């Protein structure tokens, strides 16, 4: 019945029976072994209950009553439907084999509803029973002997035999054609089908075997020294790792609870024990602390190999997922106006800005093409640095089943990783670093700085737009005509900017109905942040077009990762959360700063 619960739709014939009972097994050993076996059976019952509960809609407690009372529960089709164990009751089917029900403790009277099988083959001679009573030897009254059956052979009608033979042959041909039909258009299949149909010695099974051989032609194993690999589905250890990870994530509040997850009720201590047992370690005689320490210290050893179901690896996967969940859920602003890059080591990486070559020179009829001077490229540097922290898991955390402690640590680290990038970007912006040409990132020398501050307005925003459009490439040969895409500034000014760039008419004039707003729709994004504490505000171009600040990650790893190492001090295990990254100014043309007022 447990296997039946896996069906998308569970159907039961009207003359079938369904039985549910507690899981059972056997063991040998001392009293502790017996208690351990009982605990194991209870866990199996708990795991099984979710399947019955999901099918029937009953509570786990209601289903557990079937699995813990030690009774075999038999259900007819009608009873099973009433309990929700089946979705549909189908017509009774003939029973063609005897099943001994005497070995069960209790069988309901409904078991007598079985019917005789329908004979679909050729009718065999009918056996007819009669009886003869033994005659008395004397005139005295005597008890008659038990009647002895005498069987008579009733020969079937020849016409009936012929009819049945023809019917069986027609059925054979029809079944063979049905098996071949999906492949009839393939080369050679139609001819093979005709051969099988015409040969009365070829039954349906033999015809299907011939079809398989035909379909497999040309798919023989490749000869030569090639490495062949057979890939199978999810292994038992992988299923265990996936189920345990999902269960811990759900208990941490990071994912939804899955009632079908057989591991959802396991404590961390239970997971540690199961991991040891799956790896083949002998844990008999271990106290709880020793067992937890052994689980936390699981390492590849002779005869074992480390797998995803090993306890430290399970914890590492859980914490990595929790760190990433918190990291991705934490909002940021830097990604809106900074470009993202990748570096392969911790040295300074150069970002080049190549100048334009100007207009193409005219060539006279008899003249020569001139060599064009190429200006030196401007370059700026950006460097990634190692960043990270270590958290430790002690045996006490596992014994106390302190999932909340693990969740809080990993969540805080994930958020801290995202905030660190944000803080470094704004620290660079506030510092206004000196570029390779000797001038500050925002300066009058770069033409992207307004030292006479002004609040955001139609006129001040228009002046910033013009200044950005007038920027020239590093060679001085060509206007870049850069357009603003992002406004960045303090929280107190963000609302005003939304009104200014969203107004159809000039909000700074008395007669708004007569003067259109020249900065309407000037920027696509308005980013206001508490990390800008002064009055200064900025305009940035699309960072993919004219990058100003670049955030680089080592090997493109833009999310934190979790690495494991054994902690000899605590007897537990430590996990290092690391996110190597760097922030640098790589250009100035795509931004403008107003000191504000």
XYZ file of C-alpha atoms in Angstrom:
597
model
C 0.000 0.000 0.000
C 2.924 2.381 0.639
C 4.123 1.921 -2.952
C 0.593 2.649 -4.206
C 0.671 6.038 -2.450
C 3.315 7.185 -4.977
C 0.817 7.127 -7.835
C -0.562 10.333 -9.327
C -3.918 8.565 -9.322
C -4.498 5.454 -7.204
C -7.049 3.003 -8.609
C -8.268 -0.175 -6.906
C -10.398 -2.923 -8.387
C -13.656 -3.667 -6.620
C -12.558 -7.152 -5.545
C -9.094 -6.127 -4.268
C -7.902 -5.683 -0.697
C -5.443 -3.116 0.683
C -3.476 -3.684 3.873
C -1.567 -1.241 6.094
C 0.614 -2.237 9.006
C 3.568 -0.971 10.973
C 7.067 -1.484 9.569
C 8.741 -4.551 11.014
C 12.156 -6.170 11.033
C 14.485 -8.295 13.065
C 17.770 -7.840 14.873
C 20.141 -9.643 17.208
C 22.206 -8.274 20.029
C 21.866 -6.827 23.493
C 19.109 -4.702 24.975
C 20.554 -1.504 23.500
C 20.493 -3.057 20.025
C 16.853 -3.956 20.548
C 15.956 -0.437 21.659
C 17.871 1.002 18.706
C 15.915 -1.256 16.360
C 12.646 -0.092 17.933
C 13.692 3.532 17.449
C 14.593 2.812 13.844
C 11.195 1.213 13.180
C 9.481 4.247 14.738
C 11.436 6.517 12.390
C 10.367 4.408 9.420
C 6.746 4.668 10.591
C 7.097 8.449 10.865
C 8.607 8.614 7.383
C 5.882 6.386 5.922
C 3.111 8.412 7.522
C 3.702 11.432 5.272
C 2.869 9.403 2.149
C -0.425 8.165 3.593
C -1.236 11.632 4.963
C -0.585 13.330 1.620
C -2.822 10.844 -0.249
C -5.689 10.826 2.256
C -5.575 14.413 3.510
C -5.525 13.092 7.084
C -3.259 14.427 9.817
C 0.021 12.696 10.607
C -1.383 11.769 14.013
C -4.403 10.043 12.458
C -2.245 8.055 10.037
C 0.225 7.074 12.754
C -2.582 5.211 14.537
C -2.495 2.671 11.652
C 1.276 2.274 11.994
C 1.709 2.000 15.746
C -1.122 -0.224 17.065
C 0.469 -3.495 15.898
C -2.630 -4.555 13.931
C -2.941 -5.437 10.247
C -5.508 -3.004 8.812
C -7.413 -4.479 5.849
C -9.551 -2.310 3.584
C -11.958 -3.313 0.847
C -12.061 -1.070 -2.205
C -15.054 0.834 -0.821
C -13.397 1.252 2.582
C -10.127 2.397 1.008
C -11.997 4.985 -1.067
C -13.847 6.225 2.021
C -10.521 6.672 3.838
C -9.040 8.536 0.851
C -6.427 5.841 0.182
C -7.563 5.455 -3.427
C -8.919 7.924 -5.962
C -11.048 5.525 -7.987
C -12.656 2.082 -7.600
C -12.626 0.113 -10.856
C -14.542 -2.981 -11.939
C -13.661 -6.329 -10.388
C -10.919 -8.248 -12.171
C -10.655 -12.050 -12.383
C -8.144 -13.678 -10.060
C -5.882 -16.134 -11.854
C -3.601 -17.170 -8.983
C -4.131 -18.441 -5.473
C -2.860 -16.292 -2.616
C -2.624 -17.819 0.837
C -4.308 -15.436 3.276
C -4.009 -17.845 6.209
C -0.602 -16.437 7.205
C -2.203 -13.145 8.248
C -3.615 -12.591 11.711
C -6.969 -11.242 10.570
C -8.628 -11.367 7.159
C -12.044 -9.694 6.668
C -14.996 -11.608 5.328
C -14.768 -9.449 2.220
C -11.902 -11.673 1.115
C -14.533 -14.091 -0.142
C -15.515 -11.776 -2.972
C -12.851 -13.217 -5.256
C -14.234 -14.699 -8.465
C -13.111 -17.520 -10.687
C -10.765 -16.472 -13.487
C -12.160 -16.064 -16.961
C -10.831 -18.702 -19.370
C -9.662 -16.773 -22.412
C -7.888 -19.701 -24.087
C -9.071 -22.855 -25.780
C -11.720 -24.732 -23.777
C -10.305 -27.881 -22.203
C -12.460 -30.986 -21.892
C -15.060 -30.424 -19.204
C -14.732 -32.508 -16.042
C -18.106 -33.648 -14.724
C -18.388 -35.256 -11.291
C -20.983 -37.889 -10.267
C -21.210 -40.140 -7.154
C -22.104 -43.740 -6.291
C -23.141 -44.944 -2.867
C -21.770 -48.198 -1.556
C -24.440 -50.938 -1.251
C -25.086 -52.391 2.239
C -23.710 -55.922 2.909
C -26.581 -57.035 5.121
C -30.096 -56.103 5.711
C -29.127 -54.440 8.961
C -29.062 -50.600 8.849
C -25.582 -49.402 8.255
C -23.931 -46.014 7.631
C -23.356 -45.395 3.941
C -19.767 -44.915 2.808
C -18.593 -41.479 1.655
C -19.600 -41.025 -2.008
C -16.696 -41.565 -4.373
C -16.474 -39.064 -7.247
C -16.456 -40.599 -10.688
C -15.305 -38.282 -13.481
C -16.664 -38.319 -17.001
C -14.818 -36.771 -19.960
C -17.057 -34.463 -21.982
C -15.541 -33.935 -25.442
C -15.842 -30.351 -26.789
C -17.571 -29.638 -30.084
C -15.158 -29.543 -33.080
C -16.727 -26.350 -34.391
C -16.149 -24.622 -31.063
C -12.473 -25.641 -31.109
C -12.049 -24.253 -34.626
C -13.694 -20.975 -33.632
C -11.434 -20.578 -30.597
C -8.266 -21.385 -32.569
C -9.121 -18.772 -35.197
C -9.932 -16.212 -32.529
C -6.579 -16.824 -30.780
C -4.710 -16.503 -34.094
C -6.482 -13.250 -34.977
C -5.661 -11.893 -31.531
C -1.973 -12.853 -31.970
C -1.787 -11.029 -35.289
C -3.571 -7.967 -33.914
C -1.282 -7.767 -30.857
C 1.877 -8.031 -32.995
C 0.682 -5.268 -35.327
C -0.063 -3.045 -32.294
C 3.482 -3.533 -30.928
C 5.047 -2.675 -34.300
C 2.766 0.257 -35.156
C 4.770 3.086 -33.431
C 7.894 2.080 -35.423
C 6.276 1.129 -38.735
C 7.920 3.977 -40.679
C 11.447 2.953 -39.679
C 13.517 1.119 -42.265
C 12.869 -2.648 -42.311
C 10.262 -2.681 -39.527
C 7.269 -3.235 -41.844
C 8.905 -6.282 -43.461
C 9.803 -7.761 -40.101
C 6.232 -7.273 -38.877
C 4.860 -9.113 -41.926
C 7.196 -12.043 -41.273
C 6.144 -12.291 -37.627
C 2.436 -11.999 -38.425
C 2.589 -14.745 -41.075
C 4.538 -17.159 -38.859
C 2.065 -18.763 -36.450
C 4.968 -20.102 -34.383
C 5.988 -16.541 -33.431
C 4.045 -15.331 -30.403
C 3.786 -11.693 -29.297
C 6.749 -11.874 -26.894
C 9.025 -13.386 -29.556
C 7.907 -10.730 -32.058
C 8.736 -7.942 -29.611
C 12.217 -9.409 -29.049
C 12.799 -9.416 -32.809
C 11.608 -5.783 -32.966
C 14.050 -4.757 -30.220
C 16.939 -6.357 -32.085
C 15.910 -4.533 -35.244
C 15.691 -1.175 -33.505
C 19.093 -1.730 -31.900
C 20.932 -2.287 -35.153
C 23.866 0.099 -35.457
C 23.851 0.915 -31.756
C 26.383 -1.698 -30.722
C 29.156 -0.602 -28.244
C 31.947 1.357 -29.903
C 35.142 -0.623 -30.342
C 38.510 0.759 -29.300
C 40.003 2.238 -26.169
C 37.161 4.565 -25.267
C 36.041 5.210 -21.720
C 32.383 4.257 -21.381
C 30.285 5.646 -18.562
C 26.913 4.561 -17.267
C 24.980 7.313 -15.532
C 22.225 6.366 -13.144
C 19.637 8.367 -11.262
C 19.990 9.908 -7.840
C 21.893 7.646 -5.433
C 20.649 6.854 -1.945
C 23.354 9.062 -0.398
C 22.467 11.934 -2.727
C 18.801 11.543 -1.841
C 19.705 11.588 1.851
C 21.864 14.714 1.431
C 19.189 16.526 -0.561
C 16.412 15.613 1.866
C 18.379 16.530 4.993
C 19.516 19.845 3.476
C 15.950 20.764 2.543
C 14.678 19.774 6.000
C 17.256 21.940 7.824
C 16.597 24.870 5.462
C 12.871 24.532 6.198
C 13.439 24.389 9.959
C 15.555 27.533 9.614
C 12.692 29.318 7.889
C 14.610 29.650 4.607
C 12.421 27.234 2.616
C 8.895 25.827 2.815
C 8.295 22.626 4.753
C 7.884 19.591 2.529
C 5.467 17.090 4.126
C 6.756 14.404 1.746
C 10.359 14.787 2.972
C 11.072 11.674 5.023
C 13.910 13.436 6.884
C 11.937 16.481 8.027
C 11.642 15.287 11.654
C 15.329 14.444 12.173
C 17.283 16.402 14.764
C 20.873 17.384 14.015
C 22.024 14.574 16.314
C 19.944 12.080 14.303
C 21.506 13.351 11.081
C 25.004 12.958 12.541
C 24.258 9.386 13.595
C 22.755 8.513 10.221
C 25.789 9.956 8.429
C 28.141 7.784 10.465
C 26.067 4.653 9.860
C 25.841 5.314 6.114
C 29.616 5.631 5.897
C 30.114 2.255 7.575
C 31.566 3.594 10.831
C 31.017 1.495 13.945
C 29.299 3.660 16.584
C 28.360 0.952 19.069
C 29.324 1.914 22.610
C 29.764 5.619 21.779
C 28.202 8.223 24.063
C 26.432 11.181 22.474
C 29.353 13.619 22.634
C 31.807 11.076 21.210
C 29.398 10.247 18.415
C 28.919 13.934 17.497
C 32.678 14.555 17.552
C 33.191 11.542 15.299
C 30.575 12.844 12.886
C 32.074 16.349 12.796
C 35.531 14.869 12.201
C 34.466 12.613 9.304
C 37.219 12.637 6.696
C 38.052 10.377 3.772
C 39.767 7.258 5.082
C 40.776 3.856 3.812
C 37.741 2.005 2.600
C 35.378 4.982 2.903
C 35.709 8.066 0.586
C 33.986 11.287 1.507
C 30.510 11.786 0.087
C 27.763 14.407 0.146
C 26.070 12.487 2.986
C 29.052 12.941 5.343
C 28.010 15.175 8.223
C 30.562 18.018 7.749
C 29.722 18.184 4.037
C 25.999 18.288 4.840
C 26.523 21.212 7.225
C 28.738 22.962 4.681
C 26.032 22.674 2.016
C 23.371 23.957 4.399
C 25.434 26.936 5.526
C 26.470 27.775 1.972
C 22.824 27.860 0.901
C 21.867 29.978 3.917
C 24.713 32.423 3.302
C 23.694 32.757 -0.364
C 20.018 33.162 0.566
C 20.827 36.032 2.925
C 23.357 37.537 0.487
C 20.896 37.593 -2.405
C 18.035 38.883 -0.221
C 20.052 41.866 1.028
C 19.423 44.925 -1.187
C 22.254 46.997 -2.638
C 22.643 50.156 -4.733
C 26.196 49.796 -6.051
C 25.134 47.351 -8.788
C 23.009 50.109 -10.363
C 25.898 52.517 -11.078
C 29.019 50.295 -10.954
C 30.303 47.834 -13.532
C 31.181 44.271 -12.471
C 34.446 42.611 -13.519
C 36.550 39.523 -12.910
C 40.250 39.057 -12.077
C 42.269 35.868 -11.694
C 44.683 36.903 -8.918
C 45.395 39.622 -6.344
C 47.729 41.868 -8.366
C 46.641 45.222 -9.787
C 44.759 44.800 -13.062
C 44.860 47.582 -15.640
C 41.742 48.964 -17.277
C 42.627 50.744 -20.550
C 40.709 53.570 -22.200
C 41.785 53.894 -25.850
C 41.501 57.316 -27.547
C 39.862 57.927 -30.911
C 41.984 58.460 -34.046
C 39.926 61.401 -35.323
C 38.584 61.777 -38.835
C 39.886 59.706 -41.732
C 42.198 61.824 -43.943
C 41.399 62.586 -47.566
C 43.680 61.065 -50.231
C 44.462 62.888 -53.514
C 44.251 61.065 -56.843
C 48.011 60.441 -56.910
C 48.558 60.753 -53.165
C 49.461 58.182 -50.528
C 47.548 57.081 -47.497
C 48.925 58.761 -44.362
C 50.022 56.938 -41.219
C 47.562 57.825 -38.458
C 48.920 58.653 -35.012
C 47.447 56.568 -32.216
C 47.353 58.267 -28.845
C 48.507 56.453 -25.719
C 45.694 54.733 -23.889
C 44.667 55.912 -20.456
C 44.788 53.257 -17.810
C 43.535 52.822 -14.277
C 44.095 49.974 -11.845
C 41.778 47.792 -9.764
C 42.828 45.122 -7.269
C 40.936 42.341 -5.507
C 41.759 41.466 -1.909
C 40.931 38.494 0.281
C 38.015 38.958 2.664
C 36.253 36.497 4.942
C 35.448 35.247 8.428
C 35.360 31.940 10.297
C 32.479 30.456 12.258
C 32.727 27.318 14.396
C 30.236 24.546 15.060
C 30.801 22.730 18.359
C 29.370 19.348 19.471
C 27.116 21.253 21.900
C 25.390 23.026 19.001
C 24.558 19.650 17.437
C 23.393 17.997 20.662
C 21.179 21.022 21.482
C 19.777 20.892 17.917
C 20.496 24.615 17.739
C 19.512 25.238 14.140
C 18.616 28.813 15.077
C 22.239 29.484 16.057
C 23.533 28.179 12.719
C 20.886 30.102 10.813
C 21.639 33.382 12.612
C 25.376 33.065 11.999
C 25.060 32.279 8.309
C 22.356 34.891 7.722
C 24.436 37.615 9.351
C 27.500 36.616 7.338
C 25.542 36.639 4.079
C 24.184 40.092 4.807
C 27.576 41.336 5.950
C 29.153 40.182 2.673
C 26.644 42.208 0.631
C 26.959 45.264 2.904
C 30.759 45.148 2.728
C 30.719 45.655 -1.033
C 28.237 48.518 -0.633
C 30.342 50.201 2.056
C 33.578 49.909 0.060
C 31.981 51.484 -3.021
C 30.691 54.485 -1.076
C 33.983 54.820 0.806
C 35.723 55.135 -2.565
C 33.132 57.633 -3.765
C 33.539 59.767 -0.625
C 37.353 59.607 -0.796
C 37.305 60.956 -4.391
C 40.577 59.131 -5.232
C 43.358 60.465 -7.411
C 43.488 58.954 -10.890
C 46.630 57.958 -12.803
C 46.671 61.381 -14.531
C 47.215 63.101 -11.161
C 43.723 64.584 -10.852
C 40.919 63.608 -8.508
C 38.149 61.414 -9.875
C 35.715 64.336 -9.632
C 37.520 67.585 -10.450
C 37.282 70.644 -12.697
C 40.276 69.235 -14.583
C 38.102 66.297 -15.572
C 35.135 68.548 -16.340
C 32.823 66.508 -14.101
C 32.699 68.589 -10.925
C 30.568 71.547 -9.836
C 32.120 73.108 -6.754
C 29.501 75.840 -6.439
C 26.833 73.671 -4.969
C 23.198 73.708 -5.923
C 20.178 71.666 -4.941
C 18.740 69.402 -7.628
C 16.613 71.527 -9.945
C 15.733 71.779 -13.600
C 18.666 74.143 -14.226
C 21.287 72.282 -12.138
C 20.342 68.932 -13.653
C 20.429 70.413 -17.156
C 23.905 71.859 -16.486
C 25.118 68.426 -15.379
C 23.647 66.817 -18.509
C 25.432 69.295 -20.766
C 28.754 68.792 -18.974
C 28.541 65.011 -19.407
C 27.661 65.308 -23.104
C 30.676 67.591 -23.685
C 33.218 65.055 -22.375
C 35.833 64.120 -24.962
C 37.721 60.889 -25.346
C 41.224 60.657 -23.891
C 42.816 61.712 -27.183
C 40.749 64.908 -27.306
C 39.628 64.069 -30.836
C 35.988 63.168 -30.299
C 32.993 64.101 -28.179
C 31.695 61.125 -26.227
C 28.167 62.572 -26.002
C 27.502 60.608 -22.805
C 23.946 60.682 -21.463
C 22.991 60.345 -17.767
C 21.119 57.245 -16.680
C 21.258 57.289 -12.848
C 20.835 60.022 -10.248
C 22.596 59.204 -6.958
C 22.265 61.263 -3.784
C 21.045 61.540 -0.189
C 17.664 60.277 0.958
C 16.407 63.811 1.660
C 16.802 64.803 -2.009
C 15.544 61.665 -3.729
C 11.879 62.639 -3.534
C 12.528 66.089 -5.027
C 14.404 64.564 -7.964
C 11.548 62.149 -8.663
C 9.172 65.116 -8.873
C 11.533 67.150 -11.083
C 12.311 64.494 -13.706
C 8.775 63.119 -13.617
C 6.986 66.441 -14.217
C 5.658 67.130 -17.702
C 5.991 70.889 -17.228
C 8.803 72.859 -15.623
C 8.161 72.700 -11.857
C 10.471 75.683 -11.221
C 8.367 78.209 -13.183
C 5.195 79.984 -12.118
C 3.277 79.078 -15.287
C 3.785 75.327 -15.626
C 1.222 75.002 -18.384
C 3.280 77.049 -20.844
C 6.844 75.778 -20.384
C 7.713 72.079 -20.941
C 10.122 70.450 -18.506
C 13.463 70.099 -20.298
C 14.726 67.428 -17.889
C 11.601 65.279 -18.003
C 12.726 61.630 -18.063
C 16.396 62.669 -17.799
C 17.377 59.541 -15.806
C 16.026 55.994 -15.679
C 17.000 55.261 -12.078
C 16.934 57.441 -8.961
C 19.080 55.964 -6.188
C 18.870 57.688 -2.807
C 20.858 56.205 0.051
C 21.669 56.933 3.704
C 25.331 56.242 2.913
C 25.587 59.756 1.428
C 25.346 61.919 4.534
C 26.058 65.327 2.967
C 24.275 67.319 0.265
C 26.362 66.134 -2.709
C 24.645 64.385 -5.583
C 25.816 62.622 -8.739
C 24.789 61.716 -12.240
C 26.088 58.429 -13.710
C 25.871 57.055 -17.233
C 24.930 53.430 -17.870
C 27.963 51.642 -16.346
C 28.173 49.246 -19.296
C 28.635 52.219 -21.653
C 30.881 54.561 -19.651
C 32.136 52.775 -16.504
C 33.380 54.925 -13.617
C 33.646 52.517 -10.667
C 34.351 48.807 -11.117
C 33.773 46.032 -8.584
C 35.933 42.994 -9.406
C 35.604 39.460 -8.040
C 38.251 36.756 -7.976
C 37.596 34.330 -10.847
C 34.186 35.906 -11.331
C 32.906 34.439 -8.040
C 30.454 37.238 -7.185
C 28.827 35.400 -4.265
C 30.360 34.270 -0.966
C 31.570 30.674 -0.679
C 31.898 28.411 2.354
C 34.981 26.269 2.988
C 35.433 23.707 5.774
C 38.311 22.988 8.138
C 38.596 20.909 11.318
C 38.777 22.779 14.621
C 41.036 20.931 17.068
C 40.421 23.501 19.811
C 36.669 22.964 20.154
C 36.469 19.371 18.943
C 34.090 20.599 16.267
C 34.490 21.976 12.791
C 35.002 25.495 11.412
C 33.656 27.010 8.242
C 35.275 29.921 6.456
C 33.020 32.310 4.577
C 35.053 34.215 2.001
C 34.377 36.739 -0.754
C 37.531 38.125 -2.424
C 36.701 41.357 -4.253
C 38.033 44.825 -4.968
C 36.727 48.294 -5.862
C 38.477 50.838 -8.074
C 37.873 53.985 -10.134
C 38.418 53.122 -13.802
C 37.139 56.266 -15.575
C 35.716 59.716 -14.999
C 33.835 60.621 -18.192
C 30.657 58.743 -17.246
C 29.895 60.632 -14.017
C 29.250 64.140 -12.706
C 29.289 65.487 -9.136
C 27.570 68.527 -7.639
C 28.578 69.361 -4.070
C 24.977 70.308 -3.335
C 23.512 72.881 -1.023
